[in-house]
């Protein structure tokens, strides 16, 4: 019989997959002898089974839960629903990977009309008992039964107004008893039945709600963003309640063993007296810093510092802990490796090495590659920042610079963000529903909440800049305005937010580039020492090239030559070439383009200072270079320049139209029909290389890449054009130079016939953007229309254009790598699609045995670190 | 050392690959002791080497040629260039597969200013000698040096006019000497050097010309049309000349052992006295039927009949022979299995079985599946034909009915034919350059030429109707008219051509369907007995279904449900569904479509009489069903019908636009976003099946096919919609029915993850049209822009949309079949792309182990025969 339920004392930290992170750590803390309210964990397997059983909990599992409950009652010496000494529990989700705010929690479960009396009697505190009951009814109704929370809040507000008090806690026990009656009535009206008075029924409904919440849209979106498989499921933790809201000797809080924003080695956290955990996380009351606890409860503080030290040493990582003080007694409710900003991650990893806790390799694994992103993007220009008017100040919850147009709902922010607009999400406080809007924002700015509020935690996880608790802001959600110190900003107005200082500025402040130094540089050094995968960059300009080299790029993996064609000064010659009727006309136009393109390559070779560069020949369909048919002015000018009539030019443009341009006349197909284009590009590359070699002495070995190849003969045909041209240049210049000719593998046919293609190609570069399009048979431009349905229905768990589809597209990559090596054992293999900067794809590339990945300049450090992770993990798996 | 040259006596009929068909048969005839002018064959390997050596003939090969030449001179007792007894040869191409008219021939090689005197002296016939010399100069100049033939013809015409004679042969020896001088002058002017006076130089240039001609555009086109690999190369046959033009006891001709048009067992052929072979083939003089030879030269006739019988018995097939009579002595110049019409092929195959010559399986292999095409397309309606006015009569060179618009050049015919216009090519005579235009014509009509003229031979090979030698026609090529008996037809006017009777009719005559009976039926019976691959059809209407069943279809492999949506009476409801804003609106429109679609399926199931049908769910992108944005009237009407504004409708249509519709929102992606469409289609299929079962008692097992699936989860999602709907219907109707749900494999990702997909799919049908598009990454609609360059540059040898690309797309098919069977050993596998009717693809499908192919109704018999060929060949390979 499968064991679906584990008491805390039966588990340990290594059982994370089965018990979830929270459950495994509660078990581990129990084993360490720490003060943990006891309870049990329903396993992730039970969740998976819930779904395969058609969303029901099998009797077998129910029985195991009841047995564990009985055991836990015995430990606590209390009984579920008892009118003398009632047993209450919290029910919380706990997945394998931490998913903050994604899953739902229910506190005070077990309260009924009977047991609330027992609680009042036992604690001698009816106010406390009925406060707990009203909280439980509201929470259960909201989370389990999906009755709108606002219905309950309205009643509470009504009571507070009637009584003329400000806070919930100022209501009397009698008030609360009346509130409870009203809450139960709301429940009955919404559900048609009475609020459940059997605690076991409450418990099973709560467990189901946790299971269900694994598949709510927020959770699905979070998993997609974080590459968490949908079939992992969540565990459920049922734990004896302890109460932080039993008066001024009680309280609850969260703390980190080091500062999660800076990494500073100093206990960091907050607490609220006379409160339950939800009050801290929701950010409604502003908590006190943990250092104050030293004054208020020195013993408890000392005990906590002790436990924190013990946990960090035990887990060898910075810990994020939740605790409750019940009438002066400390309880640990949770510990986990704390989320942290990229800067903190670097500092903590480096410090732990210096403290002798971690090896360098272990430290490298402590920093998530994706996280570096926040360090690599521009910060505010210091001079501009000095001159900028600070309009408000809040808590610096997540570092980084964000500037953009303000929006007041997550939906609006997401909508505009998707349109590539830079947006700032401005909210009173954020909730889990806001997650997509936060993801699409440059920065998040909230009125309420502390450093551990939802907005702060999530923004740090995402690497988004965030300023929270900025009380100067007066938001009018209906009018879509925010007023600060008398000035009103409307939706779409520009502000700048500095998550490192908490400052908010008027207007857009210019930004400057990031650089790698200090802890960052040390950790990257360790990463470079261990990785075997080379990291190149995709760059088409000397500026991008220099940026990438600064970030550690070891060469260019993809130089897209067509990008050089779009400049205003060049497009005329390019259009002349495209609209030519004869080879002669085309060659004349190409002769104008040659010196420009050669100059580009010379500048690139200089910027690379001897590093290699793979040049991809002209790839896009030609119509991308000509004006649209309805751009009358441009066409008229073009006709004039070319000495043609407008009708002739329009006819030419019409002839270039394609039904499916993605699968049209592009890539090497252009070189097959117009060999003179490939000849010109060959001259540009080779002559540039020869010139720069002469001028600077770099030992340049040009790499020429033919795109969109589908068969060996196609590559051979274009290669011959290239080689013949090179031989001519060598003869003309009386010199020679080593060079390599290879191809993109981006057409499924190329992947399955890679053994043949390798007879001609000296290297393969996997163009996984196109390969993904062709392998799935959908175009990136159109897939938006249906991909949302695919995510909603869990057909896709991640965007195949962001994260390589390893089962399908990856299978083709693997096959092509194997076939290519069979023909040419030393063939050089790389990847240059946008996947080249995605950590999970990089791990795949390492395991498949590619030689390098190539990604955008800003992702180069991420790729270096991800390559190191891949190497270390692969070593571990040996 | 490789042997590149074989004397005829060194070879045999089995050395076809090395010696080409002609060379192998010349060797075989030599071995049989038949009167063959001796010579030697330069192998196909020499041709391949010529190309790999960069278009030059290696010294090693030259030496072997000279050695064989010396040997042949010895046999003939003559010497190259001798002024007493000169040796003359013919040089002809001879590929592995017969390529009539594609390759070039040179006669009388060896004549020089010196040897022509020898020939005159030896034959005592200066007229003959100088006639041969002038022919040789013209032919060598044209074929080897590409000097326009017309230059020589003009000189000849000038002489004939000056002398007031009609035929070349009426010129005197002195005239011909003068002609020779003029011809040499033309050569010198064109080439800058004298006409070569060294016979060995002539020979090597001629051999090179034959090699070169392997790669001329006509040859490349013919190979593509006939699936002949470009790397086979051609052999060259060098043979002692014999002369049919030495007076009235000489002659030359061609003959078939049976009638190549009807298959009748009777010697069939023609000859011309005092002529060389080129005169017969060119069709300039009209030859006599071979039966007349019996009167003119009874001994020669008897000898020929004897030889013909011997050859047919030896080769066990109808022979096509060339012969020459030199001063009363018969020489055999060639024999080969004769090309024949489909009807003749069937009759000959069946007769040879009845005569005890062939087994049934051998007979099946004697009929080329593709050839049946001509028997399966409509013939003229007999009643209409009787009433139609015959405007001219020619030779019935290739049977079948063709009606269409007339064009006077192959280019025009090809151009209009490509646009799906039905065209008739009307020419004085055809030449190899016309081949593409002939291919795109319904029928070919020529003024000159006999039953073995170029037009006749090629048309029969292609299965095109042809009437030749129709002397009543007066063509004016400049005016683009043809006048017949006083009536003038202009380009584009309609005529009808009956290749079975030779009649030409005014206007378009209606046609009737073909049927299978007699020899055809007997042979198909033998084919069905041996094949293991089932043959289904692609049909969307009861009419097509009935036609296919008549042709032997064993069910429907692909019923495209969307075709049912386009009918005028239905499109309104379909558009209402597409333009709906809400699920409710969409369901309302679908409710209107349901009874129509259910009615369709009921009619289909009835037409099938219990045979299986695979129904594919809605596949095309929705914008295909709505009017284009510029169709203002239709949009206005649509808006009115829907109670919407024109702007709203236009906005909806615009929203449906896709950049790459081929890779867009289509196939099962529609069912994912609009499950209600799949629900409606499921109701239509299942309710129809249940009704027809009840009404007719057929044991129907519906096969539901989900298109464009790329992943298992996608299929599972749609399958669940279908299954849930079916369960509902079963519950409603209180009945059940076996059914199968499967998928198209047409997305590369589906092929590489077929093991997973087979967990959900009960059958796979390979949609090789889309699979070819995605695997190559080019769209059928756009590929036309560059595919011509691909053929010209020999990157592609055949159209991957017509003949399955076995190396690339086929590899995916093989992989998917293997993976699918690993998961589900009894999975049913079929193909339903247009490739399903292509014989070479059918052989591939047989070898991969598919269960069935599905093709258009008119290709069903072809597929049945091809499947039989595949089975017999595979048996032979065991």
Coordinates of C-alpha atoms in Angstrom, one line a residue, chain B residues 37 121 137 215 226 507:
Chain B
X37 CA 26.7 -3.5 -87.8
X121 CA 35.0 5.8 -105.2
X137 CA 28.5 18.5 -91.6
X215 CA 22.5 17.4 -68.9
X226 CA 10.1 10.0 -65.2
X507 CA -15.6 23.1 -80.1

